[in-house]
Amino acid sequence: MNYVPAIYSDLSESEWTIVAQWFAETGRADQVDEVSVPLMSFLHGLVLGNRAEHIVQLGTHAGYSALLLGFMLRRMNARRGLFTIDNVPASLSATRQWVGRAELNDFVEIAEGDFLDPEIARAAKDYFGTAPELVILDSSHEYSATLRQLDLWYDALAYGGMLVAHDVSRFAQNLDATKEGGVRRAFVEWRAAHPECESILLNPNAESTDLPLPFYKDAGGLGLIHKPRAK
């Protein structure tokens, strides 16, 4: 690109230093597994454009998105705003170090747990003091696990809230170790079973990372579910 996307240009000098160090150190350790710029930019608009103060993230990985989301929450002075979950101790340890270095502990909670455990959903609600208004699903890419995660976290979501599922494309189906259709199949089936919800698939038919891509430039694709308000 011949410009700097807002997810980076909005950062203060000290915040950009942390992000640059993150890229350097995770790159040396071969741990870079960051969210794509299109997806992070989409979340940037959702969070800052709508003042999303209660966010659950399923899949912390090496901490990149937790840092950027934490910087957004700090800009809004929305403390206790991100509850990020993973089940890999090394990922959790690394993210805790980065969140500490970025002085984001007041804004980000890093939790170890099973994405399918109702207790971790209750812990997220207890952390916020209310139901989450935004859930970002980027964890297991297995069909069966994803289908159950959609059930659990849709129920946990506040009325009027949004669930964002990454990797819903044909290309991303290859990430399912069980070869059962991955996030894409789970999302399509869940969507069909819940016609009362507003939902959309972005770039679901991408089969590779090669350009040209459609307007939404993430070959992983994106699924959006909006939970209607109670009548």
XYZ file of N, CA and C in Angstrom, residues 90-169:
240
model
N 2.108 -21.189 26.250
C 3.176 -20.352 25.694
C 2.598 -19.067 25.089
N 1.457 -19.173 24.419
C 0.816 -17.988 23.845
C 0.371 -17.033 24.940
N -0.196 -17.591 25.991
C -0.669 -16.773 27.099
C 0.486 -16.065 27.793
N 1.571 -16.785 27.998
C 2.735 -16.199 28.655
C 3.310 -15.057 27.830
N 3.447 -15.275 26.530
C 3.991 -14.235 25.655
C 3.083 -13.005 25.641
N 1.769 -13.232 25.567
C 0.840 -12.107 25.519
C 0.858 -11.321 26.815
N 0.958 -12.011 27.943
C 1.029 -11.301 29.223
C 2.248 -10.381 29.270
N 3.364 -10.856 28.744
C 4.566 -10.018 28.726
C 4.363 -8.778 27.863
N 3.763 -8.959 26.687
C 3.564 -7.820 25.788
C 2.549 -6.837 26.345
N 1.480 -7.347 26.915
C 0.467 -6.469 27.505
C 1.067 -5.682 28.671
N 1.917 -6.337 29.446
C 2.597 -5.635 30.534
C 3.538 -4.559 30.022
N 4.317 -4.874 28.988
C 5.238 -3.890 28.408
C 4.495 -2.694 27.837
N 3.302 -2.941 27.315
C 2.506 -1.868 26.725
C 1.671 -1.121 27.771
N 1.755 -1.555 29.031
C 0.995 -0.931 30.134
C -0.506 -0.956 29.859
N -0.974 -2.148 29.467
C -2.384 -2.319 29.121
C -3.127 -3.215 30.104
N -2.536 -3.512 31.241
C -3.163 -4.447 32.180
C -4.520 -3.963 32.678
N -4.741 -2.664 32.709
C -6.037 -2.138 33.149
C -7.119 -2.311 32.096
N -6.720 -2.660 30.879
C -7.667 -2.728 29.771
C -7.860 -4.144 29.227
N -6.894 -5.022 29.485
C -6.895 -6.352 28.878
C -6.741 -7.426 29.945
N -7.621 -8.419 29.912
C -7.520 -9.601 30.770
C -7.183 -10.799 29.890
N -6.131 -11.534 30.271
C -5.676 -12.686 29.499
C -6.041 -13.934 30.276
N -6.935 -14.745 29.717
C -7.490 -15.887 30.439
C -7.117 -17.197 29.767
N -6.773 -18.178 30.581
C -6.530 -19.526 30.072
C -7.798 -20.347 30.273
N -8.229 -21.018 29.221
C -9.430 -21.828 29.360
C -9.843 -22.487 28.072
N -10.865 -23.300 28.182
C -11.456 -24.016 27.051
C -12.502 -23.108 26.398
N -12.369 -22.897 25.099
C -13.304 -22.026 24.385
C -14.753 -22.517 24.485
N -14.939 -23.793 24.818
C -16.268 -24.389 24.873
C -16.788 -24.548 26.301
N -16.081 -24.001 27.266
C -16.461 -24.139 28.662
C -17.410 -23.006 29.062
N -18.644 -23.309 29.468
C -19.556 -22.245 29.907
C -18.989 -21.404 31.044
N -18.082 -21.987 31.834
C -17.493 -21.237 32.942
C -16.630 -20.077 32.440
N -15.933 -20.266 31.316
C -15.096 -19.177 30.795
C -15.984 -18.073 30.234
N -17.147 -18.445 29.709
C -18.100 -17.424 29.247
C -18.631 -16.628 30.432
N -18.899 -17.321 31.535
C -19.359 -16.617 32.738
C -18.257 -15.725 33.299
N -17.011 -16.201 33.222
C -15.884 -15.396 33.710
C -15.753 -14.106 32.909
N -15.984 -14.181 31.611
C -15.929 -12.973 30.775
C -17.011 -11.984 31.201
N -18.210 -12.485 31.422
C -19.302 -11.608 31.841
C -19.005 -10.985 33.203
N -18.423 -11.772 34.106
C -18.069 -11.244 35.428
C -17.005 -10.158 35.308
N -16.058 -10.342 34.408
C -14.993 -9.354 34.210
C -15.565 -8.017 33.756
N -16.502 -8.069 32.827
C -17.113 -6.838 32.312
C -18.182 -6.278 33.247
N -18.836 -7.172 33.969
C -20.009 -6.761 34.727
C -21.259 -6.727 33.883
N -21.163 -7.234 32.660
C -22.281 -7.273 31.725
C -21.922 -8.240 30.592
N -22.874 -8.523 29.724
C -22.600 -9.433 28.602
C -21.714 -8.745 27.571
N -20.831 -9.499 26.895
C -19.991 -8.899 25.849
C -20.832 -8.403 24.687
N -20.393 -7.285 24.090
C -21.112 -6.743 22.935
C -20.435 -7.087 21.618
N -19.204 -7.591 21.700
C -18.473 -8.004 20.503
C -17.672 -9.252 20.843
N -17.860 -10.321 20.067
C -17.100 -11.566 20.233
C -16.345 -11.827 18.938
N -15.026 -12.017 19.056
C -14.171 -12.280 17.900
C -13.730 -13.733 17.966
N -14.181 -14.533 17.024
C -13.888 -15.966 17.007
C -12.764 -16.238 16.016
N -11.601 -16.596 16.561
C -10.431 -16.889 15.718
C -9.579 -17.921 16.446
N -10.183 -19.050 16.743
C -9.531 -20.045 17.601
C -9.376 -21.369 16.868
N -10.131 -22.377 17.284
C -10.095 -23.661 16.592
C -10.690 -23.501 15.205
N -10.064 -24.111 14.232
C -10.597 -24.045 12.869
C -11.357 -25.327 12.518
N -11.610 -26.165 13.517
C -12.296 -27.422 13.271
C -13.806 -27.216 13.211
N -14.426 -27.900 12.290
C -15.860 -27.747 12.059
C -16.684 -27.946 13.331
N -16.530 -29.102 13.974
C -17.369 -29.437 15.115
C -17.171 -28.467 16.271
N -15.904 -28.152 16.586
C -15.614 -27.235 17.688
C -16.167 -25.850 17.395
N -16.034 -25.405 16.158
C -16.528 -24.072 15.789
C -18.041 -23.999 15.904
N -18.726 -25.036 15.493
C -20.186 -25.051 15.573
C -20.635 -24.908 17.022
N -19.959 -25.608 17.928
C -20.320 -25.519 19.348
C -19.922 -24.163 19.935
N -18.814 -23.591 19.468
C -18.427 -22.260 19.930
C -19.462 -21.217 19.516
N -19.959 -21.337 18.307
C -20.984 -20.396 17.846
C -22.213 -20.461 18.744
N -22.620 -21.661 19.123
C -23.772 -21.811 20.019
C -23.508 -21.149 21.366
N -22.368 -21.477 21.975
C -22.055 -20.970 23.310
C -21.926 -19.460 23.338
N -21.157 -18.920 22.411
C -20.839 -17.500 22.487
C -21.946 -16.620 21.908
N -22.781 -17.172 21.047
C -23.959 -16.414 20.633
C -24.892 -16.235 21.825
N -25.069 -17.289 22.601
C -25.905 -17.193 23.793
C -25.325 -16.184 24.788
N -23.992 -16.122 24.898
C -23.341 -15.221 25.853
C -23.371 -13.764 25.383
N -23.566 -13.547 24.094
C -23.506 -12.212 23.503
C -24.684 -11.353 23.947
N -24.435 -10.067 24.174
C -25.510 -9.138 24.526
C -26.474 -8.987 23.351
N -27.737 -8.745 23.646
C -28.690 -8.445 22.584
C -28.249 -7.168 21.867
N -28.283 -7.209 20.548
C -27.788 -6.097 19.753
C -26.314 -6.183 19.454
N -25.632 -7.190 20.033
C -24.190 -7.340 19.841
C -23.840 -8.058 18.552
N -22.536 -8.187 18.304
C -22.057 -8.785 17.057
C -20.997 -9.840 17.334
N -21.087 -10.928 16.596
C -20.063 -11.971 16.613
C -19.354 -11.953 15.271
N -18.019 -11.912 15.288
C -17.194 -11.870 14.088
C -16.379 -13.159 14.022
N -16.564 -13.935 12.981
C -15.845 -15.206 12.818
C -14.849 -15.094 11.662
N -13.584 -15.341 11.962
C -12.553 -15.303 10.925
C -12.419 -16.671 10.262
N -11.858 -16.684 9.053
C -11.514 -17.904 8.316
C -12.748 -18.704 7.882
N -13.674 -18.014 7.228
C -14.879 -18.680 6.732
C -14.803 -18.977 5.233
N -13.638 -18.818 4.630
C -13.514 -19.017 3.182
C -13.201 -20.470 2.832
